[in-house]
Every structure is written in structure tokens, then in C-alpha cells.
Amino acid sequence: MASTSPTIAGAGLAERPRRSRVPARLDLLQSATGLVLALFMWGHMFFVSTILVSKDFMWTVTKMFEGYFIFGRPYPGIVSVIVFGILVLFVAHAFLAVRKLPISFRQWQMYRGHMKVMKHEDTTLWWVQAVTGFMLFFLVTVHLYQMLMHPGLIGPYESADRVWTGRWWPLYLVMLFAVELHGGIGLYRLAVKWGWFERGDADATRATLKKAKWVLTVFFLVLGLATLAAYMKIGYEHADRAGERYVPASVQPGAVQ
Amino acid sequence: MTTTTIVKAPSTSAPPAPAAAAAPAGGVATGAKIRVHALRYNPQEPGSVPHMQTYELEQTEGMTLFIALSEIRETLDPTLQFDFVCRAGICGSCAMMVNGRPTLACRTLTRDVGPDITLAPLPVFELIGDLSVNTGRWMRGTSERLEAWLHGDPQARDICRIEEPMEPELAEKLNELDRCVECGCCVAACGTARMRPDFVGAVGMAKIARFRLDPRDKRTDDDYYELVGTDDGVFGCMSLLACHDVCPKDLPLQTQIAFLRRKMAGKGWA
């Protein structure tokens, strides 16, 4: 329609009403933010689990993110910038995904009743995802605020002291299960939602994806529990010297380079 | 909720079932008792209260739920309402919740779902009475809302002209999607549809995907976006895939919805 068409009270009344393209963008963005966050969580788990290899290795990874090996000295602010980016993605994802949650008792009751009689795995998994997603609103916010404000307090002793002496381990324990279940189910759902990896037999692909999803979830849960246990042990042993920074032997004054 | 039980009097003429006539592993043996628990409620009848009623009957060889329900109506309770037309999984009339999942009663063997079989009408749809629902009104509403008919070229309506030929592979794909019998199982199985009554459901999306595939339909993706490009449409789908898993016609609903979603999401910045 010509742009010269007369506009009467209310913009666009003279135009043929067209559906907003916003729902399409929101749908894509919900998937995209979820994908980035889920993949980030895989990377995150590998980074924190370096403590299982050695304190020095974990220290090295930490300092790498602080730019120590590029600038010659650590800049924890870099970590804050990354955390802020994740925070933005997290808030965006929560904002987009909350549209799907049941928001009234009626919807809650409908879904719960439906789920119980259907006994359908993917329907039940959605419920798990909704519940864990709701938990993550609160758990992740606390965690990210801490990381944003104290980016320098990440390290073999620093993290362990926070976990044990700072009494953060209950939060991390609950968050571990919430994240791994939510992210694992979410990645599986993304694949079936958009038809990724679908080659010919969609049912066979889905069965493989489901299996992969469970293997990954169990793998990351085991890795996460082992990692948390490692930090708790170090924190427990280091409790009377809590607050002391970790300095690898190789960079201590007088060390032979 | 009250529960009543009606038991069929032992028939003197029926021969006793041979002991060896056992059903396949895990199933109900021929001659064994099965109990059909049906939800009874007649919205037309003042004072009618939803309740479960139990009917006890004997498992016979190759008994389907259609046969069991017919036997109940003939010998135990003529007031039980349920729908059947074709008895062969073609008409889609007999969809009901069997042990909590929607399926076609005529294609369900009692030995596979018994000996205790719980029957309820499909949710979402208007209840006529007991196990009978009006899927037709809902399906018509969906068809009208989605304009689920061929929007051809008006110029091409000359019946003297020979139709454009179609590749057999494409015709096969269209036939595949046309196998939908509108039984309503996919809608009853959908957690999203249960929470949000305006949700379009798999049957609607499969129809749109079918017309999009058809070269005789002149609509573009912009036109289809007008029909399903909302949170009540394809973007509302939460990919629970119960629709795909319960479809009695094994339609590729997962693939079709994913395809439609990709096309419609692509319109977001187009």
C-alpha cells in the first residue's frame, strides 16, 4: 500500500493489518540465548573442574581469563565483563522463556493433571525444565552478582574458601542439578524443535538425541559433584587460613623460572 | 466420585475358553476377565455428576475396544455413549483416552491395555456425553481459522484445462500428510493445548505444512505467517512431541512442525 495513504486516528489503520514479526524474533531469540547459555555451561564446567587436575592448572585457567598471560598482570575486570555479558543473556533468556510457564492455577492444574495421566517422557521433561528454570531465576542471580562484584576472588583457595567457609556449597549443589537438568533437556528440545541432525528417520534421530542428552547430563552431574567435592575438601582444609590467596610455587618470590 | 460396577451374567451357551489359548507375553489371556472403567457424565442431563463406572467382561480372541464397548452397550448398559463409524482407523471418530493416553479405540486390542482399562473422553473438545466428544466443531473452527483449503490461482479454474502434472514423489508427500483423519489425538495429547485453549495444535500446523508443500496453493510464507505466526500458532509449540508419539496414523508431525517453525521464524527479520 502506498505510503501516502491517509492516516486516521491510530497509526496504521489505513494499512491492511499485518501480524507482528515480533513473535518470530522472540522465538528465535529464546532458542539462541538458551543455546549460547547451555554451551557456555559446558565450557564453564570444564574450566571449574580443572581443580580435579591440580591447583596450579586451575590457577592458570583463572589467570588466563584475567589476561595475565597477555598483559603480564591480572585484570579481574575482564571476568566482570564476561559475567556481565552472561547476565544480559540470562536475563534475556528468562524474560523470553517465562512466557511459556503456567501463570495461573488453572494452567498449572491442567498441565500437572495432563502430565500425570499421560506418563509421556518429553511432557514430563518439560515440567522438569520449567521447575528448574524457575529455580535458576534466583540461584543464578545470586551467583552472577557475586562474580560480577568479586571477579578477582576466583582461584584454588579463593573459590574453595567461598564454597566452604563462605557457605556457598548448598547453593552450588542445588544449582548444579538445576543447570544440568535444565540445560540438557533444553539442548535436546532445541534439536527436536528446529529439526537439527534430522537425517531421514526422525524417530531414530530423536532416540539418539535423547540418549545423548542423558549421557551428557549424567556426565556433567558426576563431573560437577566431583568438582564441588574437591573445592569443599580444599576449603575445609584451608578453613583456618581462609582468605589467603593461592600463589603457585613457580611464581612465588625466589622460584627458579 | 462414586463408582459402580456392572458384571455380565455368565453365559451358559458360550463354550469355556481353552486353557491353552494364552495371549502374547504380557497381554491378557483369552477367557480372562477384563474390567472397563468408563467415565460417565451427561452434560445434557440435569443432576448428572461425572463418575467412573466399571464393566466386567470376558476377553475374547482379537477383541478390540470397539468390540468390548459394543458388547457393553448390547449386554450390560445401553446408555453408555461412545462414537464409532468405520471400525478400521479411517474415520477418526473413536478417539478416546485409554489408560490416560489418547488413541483410536477401534485399533486398540484389549489384551494389550487390560485387564484394567480406564476410558475417558478426549479433553479439549466439547463433551457430548460419556466417551463421546464433538471433534468436528473444533476441527472446523481450526480449518476456518487457518484457511486450510487450497488457495489456487482463480484463473486456473478452467475445468477444460488439463491439470499441471506433479512429481510422484511430491504427490506421495502430500498424500502422506492428507492421511490425517482429524481424530483429535494430537490435540488431546498436547500439554500446550491443555494449558492454552487457543493453541493451534499439531493438526492445524500439519495442514499448513501440507498446503505450503503444494505447488497449486499460491500462498506465500508471508500469507502463512498471517495464519500461524503467533504465540498461539507455531511459536507457541513447546516441542513436547506427544502429538507425534500418539498419532494413530503415524504422521511425521515432529518434522512438519519443525519445518513450519523454521520457515515462519525466518520471517522474523525478513
Coordinates of C-alpha atoms in Angstrom, one line a residue, chain B:
Chain B
M1 CA -16.8 -39.5 42.7
T2 CA -18.9 -42.7 43.0
T3 CA -18.0 -45.9 41.3
T4 CA -20.5 -48.6 40.2
T5 CA -19.7 -52.0 38.7
I6 CA -21.8 -53.9 36.3
V7 CA -20.9 -57.6 35.7
K8 CA -22.2 -59.6 32.9
A9 CA -24.1 -62.8 34.0
P10 CA -22.2 -65.9 33.0
S11 CA -23.4 -67.1 29.6
T12 CA -24.4 -70.7 29.5
S13 CA -24.1 -71.1 25.8
A14 CA -20.6 -69.7 25.4
P15 CA -18.0 -72.5 25.3
P16 CA -15.4 -72.3 28.0
A17 CA -12.2 -70.8 26.8
P18 CA -9.4 -73.3 26.2
A19 CA -6.8 -73.0 28.8
A20 CA -4.0 -73.1 26.2
A21 CA -5.3 -70.1 24.4
A22 CA -3.0 -67.7 26.1
A23 CA -2.4 -64.2 24.8
P24 CA 1.1 -63.0 23.8
A25 CA 3.5 -62.4 26.6
G26 CA 2.4 -59.6 28.9
G27 CA -1.1 -59.5 27.4
V28 CA -4.5 -60.6 28.7
A29 CA -5.3 -64.3 28.1
T30 CA -8.4 -65.1 26.1
G31 CA -11.1 -66.0 28.5
A32 CA -9.7 -63.9 31.3
K33 CA -11.8 -61.2 32.9
I34 CA -11.2 -57.6 31.9
R35 CA -12.6 -54.6 33.6
V36 CA -13.5 -51.5 31.6
H37 CA -13.7 -48.3 33.8
A38 CA -15.5 -45.7 31.9
L39 CA -16.1 -42.1 32.8
R40 CA -19.8 -41.4 32.8
Y41 CA -21.2 -37.9 32.5
N42 CA -24.1 -36.5 30.5
P43 CA -23.9 -32.7 30.4
Q44 CA -27.4 -32.6 28.9
E45 CA -28.9 -34.3 31.9
P46 CA -29.6 -32.1 34.9
G47 CA -28.1 -33.6 38.1
S48 CA -25.6 -35.7 36.2
V49 CA -22.3 -36.0 38.1
P50 CA -19.1 -37.3 36.5
H51 CA -18.3 -40.7 37.9
M52 CA -16.5 -43.9 36.9
Q53 CA -18.4 -47.0 36.1
T54 CA -16.9 -50.4 35.8
Y55 CA -18.0 -53.1 33.4
E56 CA -16.7 -56.6 33.7
L57 CA -16.5 -58.8 30.7
E58 CA -14.6 -61.7 29.2
Q59 CA -11.6 -61.2 27.0
T60 CA -12.2 -62.8 23.6
E61 CA -9.7 -63.6 20.8
G62 CA -8.7 -60.4 18.9
M63 CA -11.0 -58.2 21.0
T64 CA -10.7 -54.5 20.3
L65 CA -12.0 -51.7 22.5
F66 CA -14.7 -51.3 19.8
I67 CA -15.9 -54.8 20.3
A68 CA -15.7 -54.5 24.1
L69 CA -17.7 -51.3 24.1
S70 CA -20.3 -52.7 21.7
E71 CA -20.6 -55.7 23.9
I72 CA -21.1 -53.5 27.0
R73 CA -23.8 -51.5 25.2
E74 CA -25.6 -54.6 23.9
T75 CA -25.5 -56.7 27.0
L76 CA -24.7 -54.5 30.0
D77 CA -25.6 -50.9 29.6
P78 CA -27.4 -49.4 26.6
T79 CA -27.0 -45.9 28.0
L80 CA -23.2 -45.8 27.5
Q81 CA -22.3 -43.2 24.9
F82 CA -19.4 -43.6 22.5
D83 CA -18.6 -43.0 18.8
F84 CA -17.7 -45.4 16.1
V85 CA -18.2 -45.4 12.4
C86 CA -15.6 -47.3 10.4
R87 CA -14.1 -49.6 13.0
A88 CA -10.9 -49.6 10.9
G89 CA -8.9 -46.5 11.9
I90 CA -10.1 -44.5 8.9
C91 CA -12.8 -42.2 10.2
G92 CA -11.2 -40.9 13.4
S93 CA -14.5 -41.0 15.4
C94 CA -13.5 -43.3 18.2
A95 CA -10.6 -41.4 19.7
M96 CA -10.6 -41.5 23.5
M97 CA -8.3 -41.5 26.4
V98 CA -7.3 -45.1 27.0
N99 CA -5.4 -45.5 30.3
G100 CA -4.6 -41.8 30.2
R101 CA -3.4 -41.5 26.5
P102 CA -5.5 -40.6 23.5
T103 CA -5.8 -43.3 20.9
L104 CA -8.3 -44.8 18.5
A105 CA -10.4 -47.4 20.3
C106 CA -11.1 -49.5 17.2
R107 CA -7.4 -50.1 16.7
T108 CA -6.7 -50.9 20.4
L109 CA -6.6 -54.5 21.4
T110 CA -8.0 -55.0 24.9
R111 CA -5.3 -57.7 25.6
D112 CA -2.6 -55.0 25.1
V113 CA -4.1 -52.5 27.5
G114 CA -6.0 -54.7 30.0
P115 CA -7.1 -56.3 32.2
D116 CA -8.0 -52.9 33.8
I117 CA -8.8 -50.4 31.1
T118 CA -9.6 -46.8 32.0
L119 CA -11.6 -44.9 29.4
A120 CA -12.3 -41.2 29.4
P121 CA -13.4 -38.7 26.7
L122 CA -10.8 -36.6 24.9
P123 CA -10.2 -33.4 26.7
V124 CA -10.2 -30.0 24.9
F125 CA -13.2 -31.0 22.8
E126 CA -16.8 -30.3 23.6
L127 CA -18.3 -33.3 25.5
I128 CA -21.4 -34.8 24.1
G129 CA -21.7 -37.5 26.8
D130 CA -19.6 -40.2 28.4
L131 CA -16.9 -41.1 25.9
S132 CA -18.4 -39.1 23.0
V133 CA -16.9 -35.7 22.1
N134 CA -17.6 -33.3 19.2
T135 CA -14.2 -33.1 17.5
G136 CA -16.0 -31.9 14.3
R137 CA -16.8 -28.4 15.6
W138 CA -13.2 -27.9 16.8
M139 CA -11.7 -29.2 13.6
R140 CA -14.0 -26.9 11.5
G141 CA -13.0 -24.0 13.6
T142 CA -9.4 -24.7 13.1
S143 CA -9.8 -25.2 9.4
E144 CA -11.6 -21.9 9.1
R145 CA -9.1 -20.1 11.3
L146 CA -6.1 -21.5 9.3
E147 CA -7.9 -21.3 5.9
A148 CA -6.9 -24.9 5.5
W149 CA -8.0 -25.3 1.9
L150 CA -6.2 -24.9 -1.4
H151 CA -5.9 -21.3 -2.4
G152 CA -5.3 -21.8 -6.1
D153 CA -5.0 -19.4 -8.9
P154 CA -8.5 -18.2 -9.8
Q155 CA -7.5 -18.2 -13.5
A156 CA -6.7 -21.8 -13.3
R157 CA -10.3 -22.8 -12.5
D158 CA -11.0 -23.7 -16.1
I159 CA -12.1 -27.3 -15.8
C160 CA -11.4 -27.9 -19.5
R161 CA -7.7 -27.4 -19.0
I162 CA -5.5 -30.3 -18.1
E163 CA -4.0 -30.0 -14.6
E164 CA -0.3 -29.3 -14.2
P165 CA 1.5 -32.6 -13.7
M166 CA 3.0 -33.3 -10.3
E167 CA 6.1 -35.3 -9.5
P168 CA 5.1 -38.6 -8.0
E169 CA 7.4 -38.0 -5.0
L170 CA 5.7 -34.8 -4.2
A171 CA 2.2 -36.3 -4.7
E172 CA 3.3 -39.0 -2.3
K173 CA 4.4 -36.5 0.3
L174 CA 1.0 -34.7 0.0
N175 CA -0.9 -38.0 0.3
E176 CA 1.2 -38.8 3.4
L177 CA 0.0 -35.6 5.1
D178 CA -3.5 -36.0 3.8
R179 CA -3.8 -39.2 5.8
C180 CA -4.8 -37.2 8.8
V181 CA -8.3 -38.3 10.0
E182 CA -8.8 -35.4 12.4
C183 CA -9.3 -37.8 15.3
G184 CA -8.1 -35.1 17.7
C185 CA -5.5 -37.4 19.5
C186 CA -2.7 -34.9 18.8
V187 CA -4.6 -32.1 20.4
A188 CA -5.7 -34.1 23.4
A189 CA -2.1 -35.3 24.0
C190 CA -0.7 -31.7 23.8
G191 CA 0.2 -30.2 27.1
T192 CA 0.4 -26.8 25.5
A193 CA -3.2 -27.1 24.2
R194 CA -4.3 -28.2 27.6
M195 CA -2.8 -25.0 29.2
R196 CA -3.7 -22.6 26.4
P197 CA -7.1 -23.4 24.7
D198 CA -6.3 -21.1 21.8
F199 CA -3.2 -23.0 20.8
V200 CA -3.5 -24.2 17.2
G201 CA -2.4 -27.8 17.8
A202 CA -0.4 -30.2 15.6
V203 CA -3.3 -31.0 13.3
G204 CA -3.5 -27.3 12.3
M205 CA 0.2 -26.9 11.7
A206 CA 0.3 -30.2 9.7
K207 CA -2.4 -28.8 7.5
I208 CA -0.5 -25.6 6.9
A209 CA 2.7 -27.5 6.2
R210 CA 0.7 -29.6 3.7
F211 CA -0.6 -26.7 1.7
R212 CA 2.8 -25.0 1.8
L213 CA 4.2 -28.1 0.1
D214 CA 1.5 -28.0 -2.6
P215 CA 2.6 -26.0 -5.7
R216 CA -1.1 -25.5 -6.6
D217 CA -1.5 -23.4 -3.5
K218 CA -0.4 -19.9 -4.4
R219 CA 0.0 -18.6 -0.9
T220 CA 3.4 -17.3 0.2
D221 CA 5.2 -17.6 3.5
D222 CA 4.0 -14.1 4.3
D223 CA 0.4 -15.4 3.9
Y224 CA 1.1 -18.4 6.1
Y225 CA 2.7 -16.2 8.7
E226 CA -0.6 -14.3 9.0
L227 CA -2.2 -17.6 9.9
V228 CA 0.3 -19.3 12.3
G229 CA 2.9 -16.6 13.1
T230 CA 1.8 -16.1 16.6
D231 CA 2.3 -17.4 20.1
D232 CA -1.0 -19.3 19.7
G233 CA 0.4 -20.6 16.4
V234 CA 3.7 -22.3 15.6
F235 CA 5.7 -20.2 18.1
G236 CA 3.5 -21.5 21.0
C237 CA 4.6 -25.1 20.3
M238 CA 6.8 -26.2 23.2
S239 CA 8.0 -29.3 21.3
L240 CA 6.6 -31.8 23.8
L241 CA 6.0 -34.1 20.8
A242 CA 3.3 -36.1 22.5
C243 CA 1.3 -35.3 19.3
H244 CA 3.9 -37.1 17.2
D245 CA 4.1 -40.0 19.7
V246 CA 0.3 -40.7 19.9
C247 CA -0.7 -40.0 16.3
P248 CA -2.7 -43.2 15.3
K249 CA -1.8 -42.5 11.6
D250 CA 2.0 -42.1 12.4
L251 CA 2.1 -38.7 10.7
P252 CA 5.5 -37.1 10.7
L253 CA 4.3 -34.3 13.0
Q254 CA 7.6 -33.5 14.5
T255 CA 9.3 -33.0 11.2
Q256 CA 6.3 -30.9 9.8
I257 CA 6.2 -28.6 12.9
A258 CA 10.0 -28.1 12.9
F259 CA 9.8 -27.3 9.1
L260 CA 7.0 -24.8 9.6
R261 CA 8.8 -23.2 12.6
R262 CA 12.0 -22.7 10.6
K263 CA 10.0 -21.1 7.7
M264 CA 8.0 -18.8 10.0
A265 CA 10.9 -17.9 12.2
G266 CA 12.7 -16.9 9.1
K267 CA 10.1 -14.2 8.6
G268 CA 11.2 -12.5 11.8
W269 CA 13.8 -10.4 10.1
A270 CA 12.7 -10.9 6.5

